[in-house]
Amino acid sequence: MAILKTLVSLAATAMVVQLAMSATHSVGGANGGWDTSTDVETWVASQKFSVGDNLLFQYTPNHNVLEVSKADYDSCQTSSPLKTYSDGNTLVPLTSPGKRYFTCGTLGHCSQGMKIEINTLATSPSIPPSASPAPKTSPSPAKTPQSASGSPSSLHVPPTQSPETSPSVAPSVSPSPAKTPESAPVNVSPSPADVTSTESSETASSPRGPPSSPANRNRFQRCLTFGFGLVLVVLLTL
């Protein structure tokens, strides 16, 4: 019983939803009806019919509603209708897309304009299909350059050299301004006796030179000392 009640409830809900979504078209409009005084063909041209809609024919007892074929519609033949309605308040559901033809079976009424051609569309124009939002496109990640084999090629990044591993730069060695006494040449000044003997021998060998004097000896010593000092400075600067 519970399952049966559930099925009935679902069927009733579906019918209510279908009726809520469908539209009922009163033939002839609010100011007309299914009669010879209403231009029903002009009214049909102003309507849009979709699957799920309904046609409502409201008429007096001297009229009826006949559903006929295309050929009988064009020739106003009412002798072999597909369906006949005469209740005065006829509701015709439009259950499938396509064209359907209706006319009045009273003699002469079809030729007076009481006939309509209904073109039922597959979807309802009154309820436009909801536009689905465009999918959000996330920014694509930057492509990694690939090697010939198709796998991302590894980018060669030179390693950062740390102070411990970086090659040490040999500091420039500037020559010391002076050398120790051990490496410097020894300046040996001749003793006065040697100078005297040397000058005596030079005087004896060259009688034309001027006689030696203490002033000349001192001058010679100073020149000799200056010469040795100049040679020492030159050697230190090399």
Coordinates of C-alpha atoms in Angstrom, one line a residue:
M1 CA 0.0 0.0 0.0
A2 CA 2.8 2.4 0.8
I3 CA 4.4 1.8 -2.6
L4 CA 1.1 2.3 -4.3
K5 CA 0.5 5.6 -2.5
T6 CA 3.9 6.8 -3.4
L7 CA 3.4 6.0 -7.1
V8 CA 0.0 7.8 -7.1
S9 CA 1.6 10.8 -5.3
L10 CA 4.4 10.9 -7.9
A11 CA 1.9 10.7 -10.8
A12 CA -0.2 13.5 -9.4
T13 CA 2.9 15.6 -8.8
A14 CA 3.9 15.0 -12.4
M15 CA 0.5 16.0 -13.7
V16 CA 0.5 19.2 -11.6
V17 CA 4.0 20.1 -12.9
Q18 CA 3.0 19.4 -16.5
L19 CA -0.2 21.5 -16.2
A20 CA 1.8 24.3 -14.5
M21 CA 4.4 24.3 -17.4
S22 CA 1.8 24.0 -20.2
A23 CA -0.2 26.8 -21.7
T24 CA -4.0 26.6 -22.5
H25 CA -4.9 28.5 -25.7
S26 CA -8.5 29.7 -25.8
V27 CA -9.5 29.5 -29.5
G28 CA -10.5 33.0 -30.7
G29 CA -8.9 34.8 -27.8
A30 CA -10.4 36.6 -24.9
N31 CA -12.7 38.7 -27.1
G32 CA -13.7 35.9 -29.4
G33 CA -14.6 32.2 -29.6
W34 CA -15.3 29.2 -31.8
D35 CA -18.0 30.9 -34.0
T36 CA -18.4 32.4 -37.4
S37 CA -18.0 36.0 -36.2
T38 CA -14.4 35.5 -35.0
D39 CA -11.4 35.5 -37.4
V40 CA -9.9 32.4 -35.9
E41 CA -7.2 32.0 -38.6
T42 CA -5.8 35.4 -37.7
W43 CA -5.8 34.4 -34.1
V44 CA -3.9 31.2 -34.9
A45 CA -1.2 33.2 -36.8
S46 CA -0.5 35.3 -33.6
Q47 CA 0.0 32.2 -31.4
K48 CA 2.9 29.8 -30.7
F49 CA 1.9 26.2 -29.8
S50 CA 4.2 23.7 -28.1
V51 CA 4.1 20.1 -26.9
G52 CA 2.2 20.1 -23.6
D53 CA -0.1 23.0 -24.5
N54 CA -3.9 22.7 -24.8
L55 CA -6.5 24.0 -27.1
L56 CA -9.8 25.2 -25.5
F57 CA -12.8 25.4 -27.8
Q58 CA -15.8 27.2 -26.3
Y59 CA -19.0 27.2 -28.5
T60 CA -22.7 27.2 -28.5
P61 CA -24.8 24.0 -29.3
N62 CA -25.1 24.9 -33.0
H63 CA -21.4 24.3 -33.4
N64 CA -19.1 21.4 -32.9
V65 CA -15.3 20.6 -33.3
L66 CA -14.1 18.1 -35.9
E67 CA -10.4 17.1 -36.2
V68 CA -9.9 16.2 -39.9
S69 CA -7.1 15.3 -42.3
K70 CA -5.1 17.8 -44.4
A71 CA -7.1 17.0 -47.6
D72 CA -10.5 17.3 -45.8
Y73 CA -9.4 20.6 -44.2
D74 CA -8.5 22.0 -47.6
S75 CA -11.7 20.9 -49.2
C76 CA -13.9 21.5 -46.1
Q77 CA -15.1 17.8 -46.1
T78 CA -16.7 16.9 -42.8
S79 CA -18.0 13.4 -43.7
S80 CA -15.1 11.4 -42.3
P81 CA -13.6 13.3 -39.3
L82 CA -10.7 11.8 -37.3
K83 CA -12.3 13.0 -34.0
T84 CA -15.6 14.7 -33.1
Y85 CA -16.4 16.9 -30.1
S86 CA -19.7 18.5 -29.2
D87 CA -19.7 19.2 -25.5
G88 CA -19.4 23.0 -25.8
N89 CA -16.2 23.2 -23.8
T90 CA -13.6 21.0 -25.5
L91 CA -10.1 20.8 -24.3
V92 CA -7.7 19.2 -26.8
P93 CA -4.1 18.4 -25.5
L94 CA -1.2 18.9 -27.9
T95 CA 0.9 15.9 -27.1
S96 CA 3.2 15.6 -30.1
P97 CA 4.9 18.0 -32.5
G98 CA 3.4 18.5 -36.0
K99 CA 0.3 19.9 -37.7
R100 CA -3.3 19.2 -36.8
Y101 CA -6.5 20.4 -38.5
F102 CA -9.8 21.4 -36.9
T103 CA -13.1 22.6 -38.4
C104 CA -16.8 23.0 -37.6
G105 CA -19.1 20.3 -38.8
T106 CA -22.1 22.5 -39.2
L107 CA -23.1 22.9 -42.8
G108 CA -21.4 25.9 -44.4
H109 CA -19.4 27.0 -41.3
C110 CA -16.1 25.6 -42.6
S111 CA -16.4 27.7 -45.8
Q112 CA -17.2 30.7 -43.6
G113 CA -13.9 30.5 -41.8
M114 CA -14.5 28.2 -38.9
K115 CA -11.3 26.1 -39.5
I116 CA -7.8 26.3 -38.0
E117 CA -4.4 24.7 -38.7
I118 CA -2.3 24.2 -35.5
N119 CA 1.5 23.7 -35.8
T120 CA 2.8 22.3 -32.6
L121 CA 6.5 22.8 -31.8
A122 CA 8.7 20.4 -30.0
T123 CA 9.8 22.8 -27.3
S124 CA 8.0 25.6 -25.6
P125 CA 9.0 29.1 -26.8
S126 CA 7.5 30.6 -23.6
I127 CA 10.2 28.9 -21.4
P128 CA 13.6 29.6 -23.1
P129 CA 16.2 27.0 -22.3
S130 CA 18.5 28.1 -19.5
A131 CA 21.8 29.2 -20.8
S132 CA 24.4 27.1 -19.1
P133 CA 27.3 29.2 -17.8
A134 CA 30.4 29.1 -19.8
P135 CA 33.0 26.9 -18.1
K136 CA 35.6 28.8 -16.2
T137 CA 39.0 28.5 -17.8
S138 CA 41.8 28.6 -15.5
P139 CA 45.0 29.9 -16.7
S140 CA 47.0 27.1 -18.2
P141 CA 50.4 26.6 -16.6
A142 CA 53.5 27.5 -18.5
K143 CA 54.6 24.7 -20.7
T144 CA 58.0 23.2 -19.9
P145 CA 60.2 23.0 -22.9
Q146 CA 60.4 19.4 -23.9
S147 CA 63.3 17.5 -25.3
A148 CA 63.2 15.4 -28.5
S149 CA 62.0 12.4 -26.5
G150 CA 58.9 14.2 -25.3
S151 CA 59.9 14.5 -21.6
P152 CA 60.5 18.0 -20.1
S153 CA 64.1 18.9 -20.7
S154 CA 66.1 19.7 -17.6
L155 CA 67.3 23.3 -17.5
H156 CA 71.0 23.5 -16.7
V157 CA 71.4 25.9 -13.8
P158 CA 75.0 26.5 -12.9
P159 CA 75.6 25.8 -9.2
T160 CA 76.2 28.6 -7.0
Q161 CA 79.7 28.5 -5.7
S162 CA 80.0 28.8 -2.0
P163 CA 82.9 30.6 -0.4
E164 CA 84.3 27.2 0.7
T165 CA 84.2 25.7 -2.8
S166 CA 85.0 28.8 -4.8
P167 CA 88.6 28.9 -6.1
S168 CA 90.7 31.1 -3.9
V169 CA 92.3 34.0 -5.6
A170 CA 96.0 34.3 -4.8
P171 CA 96.6 37.7 -3.3
S172 CA 99.0 39.9 -5.2
V173 CA 102.3 40.0 -3.5
S174 CA 103.9 43.4 -3.7
P175 CA 107.6 43.5 -3.4
S176 CA 108.7 44.5 0.1
P177 CA 110.3 47.9 0.2
A178 CA 113.4 46.6 1.8
K179 CA 115.1 43.4 2.2
T180 CA 116.6 42.0 5.4
P181 CA 120.3 42.6 6.0
E182 CA 120.9 38.9 5.3
S183 CA 119.8 39.1 1.7
A184 CA 121.2 42.6 1.0
P185 CA 124.8 42.7 -0.4
V186 CA 127.3 43.7 2.2
N187 CA 128.8 47.1 1.6
V188 CA 132.4 46.8 2.4
S189 CA 134.1 50.1 2.6
P190 CA 137.9 50.1 2.0
S191 CA 139.9 51.0 5.0
P192 CA 142.0 54.1 4.9
A193 CA 145.2 52.1 4.7
D194 CA 143.9 50.3 1.6
V195 CA 142.9 53.5 0.1
T196 CA 146.3 55.0 0.8
S197 CA 148.1 52.1 -0.6
T198 CA 145.9 52.1 -3.7
E199 CA 146.3 55.8 -4.2
S200 CA 150.1 55.4 -3.7
S201 CA 150.3 52.7 -6.3
E202 CA 148.1 54.7 -8.7
T203 CA 150.3 57.7 -8.1
A204 CA 153.5 55.7 -8.7
S205 CA 152.1 54.1 -11.9
S206 CA 150.7 57.4 -13.2
P207 CA 153.1 60.2 -12.4
R208 CA 151.0 62.7 -14.3
G209 CA 147.9 62.6 -11.9
P210 CA 147.4 65.2 -9.3
P211 CA 148.7 64.6 -5.8
S212 CA 146.2 62.9 -3.5
S213 CA 144.8 64.9 -0.5
P214 CA 142.4 64.1 2.4
A215 CA 139.6 66.0 0.7
N216 CA 140.0 64.0 -2.4
R217 CA 139.9 60.8 -0.4
N218 CA 136.7 61.8 1.4
R219 CA 135.1 62.8 -1.9
F220 CA 136.0 59.4 -3.3
Q221 CA 134.6 57.6 -0.4
R222 CA 131.3 59.4 -0.6
C223 CA 131.0 58.7 -4.3
L224 CA 131.8 55.0 -3.7
T225 CA 129.2 54.8 -0.9
F226 CA 126.6 56.6 -3.1
G227 CA 127.3 54.2 -5.9
F228 CA 126.9 51.1 -3.8
G229 CA 123.7 52.5 -2.3
L230 CA 122.3 53.3 -5.8
V231 CA 123.0 49.8 -6.9
L232 CA 121.3 48.4 -3.8
V233 CA 118.2 50.4 -4.4
V234 CA 118.0 49.3 -8.0
L235 CA 118.4 45.6 -6.9
L236 CA 115.6 46.0 -4.3
T237 CA 113.2 47.5 -6.8
L238 CA 113.6 44.6 -9.3

